[in-house]
Short mmCIF file of C-alpha atoms in Angstrom, two decimals:
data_model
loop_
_atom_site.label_atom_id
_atom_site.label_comp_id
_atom_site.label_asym_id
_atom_site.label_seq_id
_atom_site.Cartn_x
_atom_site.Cartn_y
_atom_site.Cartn_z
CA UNK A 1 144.85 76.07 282.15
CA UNK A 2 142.01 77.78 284.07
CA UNK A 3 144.27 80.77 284.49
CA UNK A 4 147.57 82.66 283.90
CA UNK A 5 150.35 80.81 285.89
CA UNK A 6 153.42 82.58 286.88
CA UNK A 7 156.44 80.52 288.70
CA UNK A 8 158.27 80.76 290.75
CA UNK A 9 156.02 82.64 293.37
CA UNK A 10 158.31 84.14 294.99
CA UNK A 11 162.50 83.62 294.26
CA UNK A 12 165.22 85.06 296.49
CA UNK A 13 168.42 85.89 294.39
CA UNK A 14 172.21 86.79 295.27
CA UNK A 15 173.49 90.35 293.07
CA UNK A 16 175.11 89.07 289.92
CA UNK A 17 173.47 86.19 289.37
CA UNK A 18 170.85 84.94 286.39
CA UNK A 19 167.06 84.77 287.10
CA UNK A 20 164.62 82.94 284.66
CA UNK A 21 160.45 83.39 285.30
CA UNK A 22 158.19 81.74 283.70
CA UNK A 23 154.20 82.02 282.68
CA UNK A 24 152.14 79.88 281.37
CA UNK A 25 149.25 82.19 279.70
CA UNK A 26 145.46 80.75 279.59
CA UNK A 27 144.96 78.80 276.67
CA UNK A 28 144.29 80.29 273.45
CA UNK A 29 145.26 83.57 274.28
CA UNK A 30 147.87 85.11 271.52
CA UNK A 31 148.91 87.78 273.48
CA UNK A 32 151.43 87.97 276.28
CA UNK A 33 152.60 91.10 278.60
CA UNK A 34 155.30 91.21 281.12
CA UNK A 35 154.76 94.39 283.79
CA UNK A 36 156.94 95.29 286.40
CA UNK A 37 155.66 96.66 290.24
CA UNK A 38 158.52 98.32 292.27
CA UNK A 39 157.34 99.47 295.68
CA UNK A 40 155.20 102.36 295.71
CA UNK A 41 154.98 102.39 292.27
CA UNK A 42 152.47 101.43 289.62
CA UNK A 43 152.78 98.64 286.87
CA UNK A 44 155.61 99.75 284.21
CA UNK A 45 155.01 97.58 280.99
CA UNK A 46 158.27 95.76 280.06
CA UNK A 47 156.94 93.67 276.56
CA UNK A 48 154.21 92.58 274.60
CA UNK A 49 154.22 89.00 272.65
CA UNK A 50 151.79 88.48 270.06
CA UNK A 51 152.38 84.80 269.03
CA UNK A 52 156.02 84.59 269.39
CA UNK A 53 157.09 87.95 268.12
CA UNK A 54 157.67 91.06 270.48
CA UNK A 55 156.72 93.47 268.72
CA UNK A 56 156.99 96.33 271.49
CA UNK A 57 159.75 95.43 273.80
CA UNK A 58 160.16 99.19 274.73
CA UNK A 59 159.43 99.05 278.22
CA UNK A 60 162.79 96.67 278.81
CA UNK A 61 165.02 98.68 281.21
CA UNK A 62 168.45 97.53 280.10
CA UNK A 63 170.09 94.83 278.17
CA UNK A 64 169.74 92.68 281.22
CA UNK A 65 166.66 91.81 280.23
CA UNK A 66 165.16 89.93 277.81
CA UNK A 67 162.06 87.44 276.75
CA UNK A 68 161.36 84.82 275.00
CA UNK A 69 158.01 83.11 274.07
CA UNK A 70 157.58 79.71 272.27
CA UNK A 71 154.94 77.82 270.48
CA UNK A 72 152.54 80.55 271.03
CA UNK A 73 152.49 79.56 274.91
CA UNK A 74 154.77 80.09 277.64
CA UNK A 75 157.02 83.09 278.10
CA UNK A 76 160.22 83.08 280.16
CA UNK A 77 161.85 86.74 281.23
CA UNK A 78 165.28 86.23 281.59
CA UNK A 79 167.42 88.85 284.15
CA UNK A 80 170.91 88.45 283.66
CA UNK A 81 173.25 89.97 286.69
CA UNK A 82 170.31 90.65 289.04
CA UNK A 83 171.00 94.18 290.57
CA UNK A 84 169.32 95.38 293.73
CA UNK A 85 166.98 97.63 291.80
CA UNK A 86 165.48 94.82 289.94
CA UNK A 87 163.68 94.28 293.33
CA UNK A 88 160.45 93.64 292.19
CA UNK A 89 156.59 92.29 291.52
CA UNK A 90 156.59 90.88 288.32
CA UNK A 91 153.47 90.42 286.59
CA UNK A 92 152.37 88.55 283.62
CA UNK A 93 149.12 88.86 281.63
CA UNK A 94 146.89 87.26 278.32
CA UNK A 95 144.48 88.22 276.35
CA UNK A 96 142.66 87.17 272.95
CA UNK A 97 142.24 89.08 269.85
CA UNK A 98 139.76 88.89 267.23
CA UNK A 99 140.15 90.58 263.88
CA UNK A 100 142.59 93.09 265.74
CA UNK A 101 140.86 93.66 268.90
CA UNK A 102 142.09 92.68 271.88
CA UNK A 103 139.45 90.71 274.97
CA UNK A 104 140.34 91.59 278.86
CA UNK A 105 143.76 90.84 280.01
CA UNK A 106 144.14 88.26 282.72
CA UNK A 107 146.81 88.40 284.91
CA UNK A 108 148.72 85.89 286.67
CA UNK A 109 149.80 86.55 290.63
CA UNK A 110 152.99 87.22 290.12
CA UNK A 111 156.88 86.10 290.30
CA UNK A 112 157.94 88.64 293.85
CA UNK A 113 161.53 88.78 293.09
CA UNK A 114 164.81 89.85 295.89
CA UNK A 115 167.71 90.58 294.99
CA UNK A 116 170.38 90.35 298.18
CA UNK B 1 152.14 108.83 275.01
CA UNK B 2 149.16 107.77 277.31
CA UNK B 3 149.30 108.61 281.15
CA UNK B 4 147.26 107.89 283.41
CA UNK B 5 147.62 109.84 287.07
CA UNK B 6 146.25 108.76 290.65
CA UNK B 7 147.13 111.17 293.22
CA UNK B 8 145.44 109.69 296.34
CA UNK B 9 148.26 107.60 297.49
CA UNK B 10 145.52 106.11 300.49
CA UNK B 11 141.73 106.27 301.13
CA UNK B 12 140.10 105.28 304.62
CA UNK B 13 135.81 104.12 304.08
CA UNK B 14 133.65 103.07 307.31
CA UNK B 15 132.22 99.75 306.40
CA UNK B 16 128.89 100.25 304.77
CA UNK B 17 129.83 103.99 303.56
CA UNK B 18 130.87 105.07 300.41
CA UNK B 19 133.82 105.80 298.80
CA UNK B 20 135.28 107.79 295.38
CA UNK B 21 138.73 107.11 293.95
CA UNK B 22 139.96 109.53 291.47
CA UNK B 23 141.66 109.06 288.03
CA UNK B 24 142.61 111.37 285.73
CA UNK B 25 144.49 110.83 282.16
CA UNK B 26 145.76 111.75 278.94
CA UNK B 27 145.60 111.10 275.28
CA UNK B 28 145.19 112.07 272.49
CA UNK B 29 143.30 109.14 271.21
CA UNK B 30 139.41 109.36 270.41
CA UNK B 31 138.92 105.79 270.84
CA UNK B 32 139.82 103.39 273.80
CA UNK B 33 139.23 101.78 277.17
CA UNK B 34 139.38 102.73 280.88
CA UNK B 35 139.40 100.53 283.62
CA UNK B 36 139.75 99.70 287.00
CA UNK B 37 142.04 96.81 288.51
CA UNK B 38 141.35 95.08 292.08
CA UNK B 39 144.87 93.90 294.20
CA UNK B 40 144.39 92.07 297.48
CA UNK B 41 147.51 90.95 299.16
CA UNK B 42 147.34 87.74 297.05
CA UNK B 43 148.99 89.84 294.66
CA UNK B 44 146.41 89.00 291.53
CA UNK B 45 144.98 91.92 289.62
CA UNK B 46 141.53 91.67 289.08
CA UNK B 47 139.35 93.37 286.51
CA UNK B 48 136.46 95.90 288.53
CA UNK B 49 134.96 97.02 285.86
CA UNK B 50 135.93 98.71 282.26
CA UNK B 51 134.32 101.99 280.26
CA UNK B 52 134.54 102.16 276.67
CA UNK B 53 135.41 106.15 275.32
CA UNK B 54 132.39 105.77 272.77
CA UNK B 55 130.15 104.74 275.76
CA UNK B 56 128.59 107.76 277.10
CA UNK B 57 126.41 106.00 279.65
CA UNK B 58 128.50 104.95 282.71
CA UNK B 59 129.21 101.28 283.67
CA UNK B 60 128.16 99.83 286.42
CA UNK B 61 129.15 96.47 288.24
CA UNK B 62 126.85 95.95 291.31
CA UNK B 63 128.30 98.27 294.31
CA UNK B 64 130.76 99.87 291.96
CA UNK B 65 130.19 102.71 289.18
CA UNK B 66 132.08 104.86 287.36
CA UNK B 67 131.62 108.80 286.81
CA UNK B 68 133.62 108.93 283.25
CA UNK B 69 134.35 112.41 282.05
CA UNK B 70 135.38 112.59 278.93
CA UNK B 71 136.04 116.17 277.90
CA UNK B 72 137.96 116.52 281.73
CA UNK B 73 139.43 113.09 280.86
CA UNK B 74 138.52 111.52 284.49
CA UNK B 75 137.43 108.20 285.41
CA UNK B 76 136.47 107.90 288.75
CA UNK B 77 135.52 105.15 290.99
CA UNK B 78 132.38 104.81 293.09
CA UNK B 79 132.38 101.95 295.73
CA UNK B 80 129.24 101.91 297.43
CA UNK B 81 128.50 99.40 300.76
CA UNK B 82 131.90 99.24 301.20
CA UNK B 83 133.11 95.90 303.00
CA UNK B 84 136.01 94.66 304.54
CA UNK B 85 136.37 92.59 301.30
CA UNK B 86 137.22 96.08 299.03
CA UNK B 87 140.30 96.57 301.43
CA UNK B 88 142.91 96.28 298.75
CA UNK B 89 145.05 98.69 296.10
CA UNK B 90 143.31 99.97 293.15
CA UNK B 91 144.96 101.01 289.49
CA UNK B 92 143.11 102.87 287.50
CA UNK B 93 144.74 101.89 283.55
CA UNK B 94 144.65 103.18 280.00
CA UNK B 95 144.32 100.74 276.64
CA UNK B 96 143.98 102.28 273.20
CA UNK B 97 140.90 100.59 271.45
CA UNK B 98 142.30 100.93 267.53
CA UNK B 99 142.12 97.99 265.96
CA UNK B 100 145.96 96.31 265.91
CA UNK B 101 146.98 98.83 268.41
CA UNK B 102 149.33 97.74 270.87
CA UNK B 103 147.00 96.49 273.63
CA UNK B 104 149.12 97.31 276.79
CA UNK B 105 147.67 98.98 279.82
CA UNK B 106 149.39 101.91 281.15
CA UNK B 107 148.85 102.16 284.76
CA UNK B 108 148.20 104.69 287.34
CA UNK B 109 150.52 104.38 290.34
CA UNK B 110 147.55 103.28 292.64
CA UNK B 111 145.71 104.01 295.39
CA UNK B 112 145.43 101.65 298.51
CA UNK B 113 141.86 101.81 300.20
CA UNK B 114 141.57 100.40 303.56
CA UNK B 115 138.02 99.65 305.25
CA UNK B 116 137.28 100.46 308.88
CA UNK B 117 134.71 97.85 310.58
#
């Protein structure tokens, strides 16, 4: 596509229960990145995907969270048991890399998730 | 570990005026990249313009330059003209350059700029 494409835009959850988002990076682009926004706060990286391997998934808070990414494309970040403190912006981003160095990242607009 | 600090939390600019936002970081990398990200309400980050470390000459993007200080590690912002169109929050961000580096950005918290007409 013409641009990173995050869905759903915005998703209202109840406490306890399983969210999935999704991206769709641009086209071509090996690399993937999930980021978090809380209010007030900066991004926090959560993981990295180059191709379909994480190979830095430090920035995952707890075992509640995990990623997936297949056929080089679209990512899903999984949140299992949705506390309120998962409250959050999350943002996806792509970029290229050529012999080891990476292009811009482009960022999608964002999954705004509640947790009630 | 990279940081990278904003401690404006909010600016105010008169339309047409101009404004600084200030960004300081650490590393102890030689080689890597410094920019600054654009967020409007609609949520999407967009790129304002990027410095590369080995650059000495500061980049420029139309209205906006940078004042990149390598030794004192700052990076700030320049917006000049302002318009009601720079209202928005601002994140000043840190990527190593080394080839097959991890190529995460580590953020600033931000700095939200509003624009008086």
């Amino acid at each position: 596509g013409a641009g990173v494409s995050q869905s759903p835009s915005n998703k209202v959850t109840e406490k306890g229960k399983d969210v999935e988002l999704r991206c769709d990076p641009i086209s071509g682009h090996t690399a993937l990145y999930w980021y978090r926004q809380s209010l007030g706060q900066g991004l926090e990286f959560l993981i990295y995907f180059q191709g379909n391997s994480a190979p830095d998934k430090s920035g995952l808070p707890s075992d509640r969270f995990s990623a997936e990414r297949t056929g080089g494309s679209v990512s899903t970040l999984t949140i299992q048991r949705t506390q309120q403190e998962d409250s959050a912006v999350y943002l996806c981003a792509s970029s290229s890399a050529r012999l080891g160095y990476h292009t811009e990242a482009f960022f999608g607009q964002g999954t705004r998730l509640t947790v009630v | 570990a990279q940081t990278v600090t904003q401690s404006q939390p909010e600016m105010s600019v008169q339309e047409a005026e101009t404004v600084t936002l200030s960004c300081t970081y650490d590393t102890s990398e030689s080689d890597y990249y410094l920019f600054w990200y654009k967020q409007p309400p609609s949520r999407q980050m967009i790129l304002v313009i990027r410095q590369e470390a080995y650059k000495q000459q500061n980049a420029t993007e139309n209205r906006f330059s940078v004042n990149f200080q390598k030794a004192a590690k700052s990076f700030s912002l320049k917006i000049s003209d302002s318009q009601l169109g720079d209202a928005a929050m601002y994140f000043c961000a840190y990527r190593s350059a080394r080839a097959g580096a991890n190529s995460k950005l580590t953020f600033g918290k931000g700095i939200t700029l509003s624009v008086r007409p």
